[in-house]
Amino acid sequence: MKFTLSWLKEHLDTDADVAAVADAMTMAGLEVEEVHDPIAALAPFTVARIVSAEQHPNADRLRVCQVDTVDGMKEIVCGAPNARAGLTTIYAPIGAYVPGLGVTLVEKPVRGVVSNGMLCSASELELASDSDGILELAADLVVGTPAAGVFGAEPVIDFEVTPNRPDWLGVAGIARDLAAAGLGPLKTPSIQPVPGTFPSPISVRIEAPEMCPVFAGRLIRGVKNGPSPEWLQRRLTAIGLRSINRLVDVTNLVAYDRCRPLHVYDAARLVGSEIVVRGGQVANGTGEHEHLIALDGKTYAADPAMCMIADAGGERPIGLGGVMGGESTGCSDETVDVFVECAWFDPLVTAQTGRTLSLNSDAQYRFARGVDPASVVPGLELATRLILDLCGGEPSEIVLAGQAPANPAGFAFDPARVGSLTGLTLDDDRIAEILTRLGFEVARGASWTVTPPSWRRDVEGPADLVEEVARIEGYGALPSTPLPDLGAPSKGVLNPRQARVRLARRALAAMGYAEAVTWSFTKQSTAALFGGGDDPLRVENPIAADLDCMRPSALPNLIEAAARNAARGHADAALFEIGPIYLDDSPTGQRTVIAGLIAPRAARHWGTAPEDALFGLKGDLMVLLETLGAPVASLQLAQGQNRDWWHPGRSARLQLGPKNVMVEFGALHPRVLKALDADAPMLAFEIVLDAVPEPRGAKSKARGPANLANLMPLTRDFAFVVEDGKAVGDVVRAVAGADKALIAGVSVFDVYRGTGVPEGMKSVALEVSIQPVEATLTEAEIEALSAKVVSAAQKLGATLRS
């Protein structure tokens, strides 16, 4: 909603400038979005007169003009075809910002001649969308006159209207609230009835009172249509409306001035002598909806839920009630007799019509929010007076069909509620004054009865009145009362699962993974890829068609997130998510998982092995499990038992026995990635947090003393020949357990298959770190420890390679 400052002052007696008005509106609850002050934008521009215009020596389409300006005589180069001696126009000096061009003028030569300013067109000053040349002004204007005064520029306030306040869609309603807030006395001109001089030859019949309860109209004959006067054109143009003609401009003026939409029909183009208000019709036999060619030139199909205005005995549609009139009865400059409509259309019907047809108009915007039902006849009287003043003519008597909805009923109100709900200390007289200024009727006595005005149907009870009083008194007047001191708040205590989730989140973030928060839903085809089967856990009322199943795994959402990142140029992703999965609808079917995914896209290099990323993922996984307190040393690594979405040769699971599978990890199957439109490779893990046993005993938060060895460690290398299918991790664990007191660590540094190693076997080279504790080990003790290592490996079928 936009309005100018001068327009507001026709309803409000105030000396406030535009900034003060905007501040008052904000404090009264009106959401001011922008204050556009063209006076400030036009400040550098003044009236000038061209004394002479000579052909540019180096350009056929340029003229060198001597211009009388506020800064004296200036030589200005101009390319406008209408630049000539004696022309009065607008001058922009060096340093001025030209809004239509978006540039600041600087002194520079134009084809060898320095231009000391600029002569402006209407488009360059943003006074018109386009122009053929520089402005041509009245010859009697004085050189140096500010451009803002010449064009009648004035500030425009743009604000957002909340859905519950349709009365703010008229300048009179804004003035009423500002007057109540103390910005000045309200002086909205009263509407005087215009007596009719003859009975209206056009009658109105309402067949759909649920869509249009009341409809008023009158004929005005002998009007003279044409361009609107300058003051009306300026008023509409200032708020972004296009001036069309006097009749249409009057309806727009009343709509924005009093929030009262109207419509004007060319009476000569009506068929018959009756206007019928009905619902949309369906053609017999064909089942097609009737169509209307609206004033915007588009054709709309009207269904029975829409309100239609028709003539020809109700057969021919001529308008969408409350939305837009039809092209067949539109007014033109040749219009002589008009029928003026002023009705009240149901807000829900009007709103639904606009949504169904994707048709928005100023009338639809207002009727959908609720126009004042009591303004039907007054609005018609106001429009009649304006048409008579601008177009002349003779009015008929008013035709009124139906009955307007009843005004809001009064209800009891205790003024003490103001203090109890807001803390404001106001006497009864002040409360009654605020409500009265806003249009409420206040009947005071032992108990108060307050009746809302017809335009405030959003007020339904005492709490609404308290809000009105607080709004007008000023939210800044609300007392600042600190909350009572209840002592130090108790610190929250995390349960073990919550604590482990926090540890996991921090550990993964420290490793460089980014947390993703995705839906707990997925689509049926995706659920089937990840173990959902043919009958996944379906959602009865999904929020979207592709989110109709509870996810059986967190991995598909991470895969899709990584694919979206890759599509936007961020292919090397590392993501994790901690959340629930849903295996079935039993109480134990929901589990919490920690899922991680990497999409390695390292630079191409001959030394980059594809296994490096997988081993890196496994390393991250083991660090995370240790952080969670999982019994890492007791975990069994099993290959070839993972489910279908894992790569069969590059995946494994970690378990505490076959019935307690804690983790599945490895490369995701290319078939699954292709189905999710993701590029391979992608590596992932999924930890079932419920399957990770909690560590025994509570650990102290205090850090214990550092246990640093006093003796230097030593290492010994061993190479064992084992079956090719034997997991290297099993050999590592066996060797590490040969002497837990002395062996500090075991690492694999080579795996060899080839000459010297029997077919079906492999050579695994291990580095064993030995840490003496009490004394330096002798050669005999080292040999004894080596024998233990070999013996432990032999129990797994490994033999020392010679």
Coordinates of N, CA and C in Angstrom, one line a residue, residues 531-532 535-538 550-553 581-591:
G531 N 17.3 -51.7 1.8 CA 16.8 -52.7 2.7 C 15.3 -52.5 3.0
G532 N 14.7 -51.5 2.4 CA 13.3 -51.3 2.7 C 12.4 -52.4 2.2
D535 N 7.8 -53.7 0.9 CA 6.8 -53.1 1.7 C 7.4 -52.2 2.8
P536 N 8.0 -51.1 2.4 CA 8.7 -50.2 3.4 C 7.7 -49.6 4.3
L537 N 8.3 -48.9 5.3 CA 7.5 -48.3 6.3 C 6.9 -47.0 5.7
R538 N 5.6 -47.0 5.3 CA 5.0 -45.9 4.6 C 4.4 -44.9 5.5
M550 N 9.6 -43.9 5.7 CA 10.6 -43.6 6.7 C 11.9 -44.3 6.3
R551 N 13.0 -43.6 6.5 CA 14.3 -44.1 5.9 C 14.8 -45.3 6.6
P552 N 15.2 -46.3 5.9 CA 15.8 -47.5 6.6 C 17.3 -47.3 6.8
S553 N 17.9 -46.2 6.3 CA 19.3 -45.9 6.4 C 19.5 -44.4 6.3
I581 N 17.0 -44.1 12.2 CA 16.6 -44.9 11.0 C 15.4 -45.7 11.5
Y582 N 14.6 -46.2 10.6 CA 13.4 -47.0 10.9 C 13.4 -48.3 10.1
L583 N 13.5 -49.4 10.8 CA 13.6 -50.7 10.2 C 12.2 -51.3 10.1
D584 N 11.4 -51.1 11.1 CA 10.0 -51.5 11.1 C 9.2 -50.7 12.1
D585 N 7.9 -51.0 12.3 CA 7.1 -50.2 13.1 C 7.0 -50.7 14.6
S586 N 7.9 -51.6 14.9 CA 8.0 -52.1 16.3 C 8.7 -51.1 17.2
P587 N 8.5 -51.2 18.5 CA 9.2 -50.2 19.4 C 10.7 -50.3 19.3
T588 N 11.3 -51.4 18.9 CA 12.7 -51.6 18.7 C 13.2 -51.3 17.3
G589 N 12.2 -50.9 16.4 CA 12.5 -50.8 15.0 C 13.2 -49.4 14.7
Q590 N 13.2 -48.5 15.6 CA 13.9 -47.2 15.4 C 15.2 -47.3 16.1
R591 N 16.3 -46.9 15.4 CA 17.6 -47.0 15.9 C 18.3 -45.7 15.6

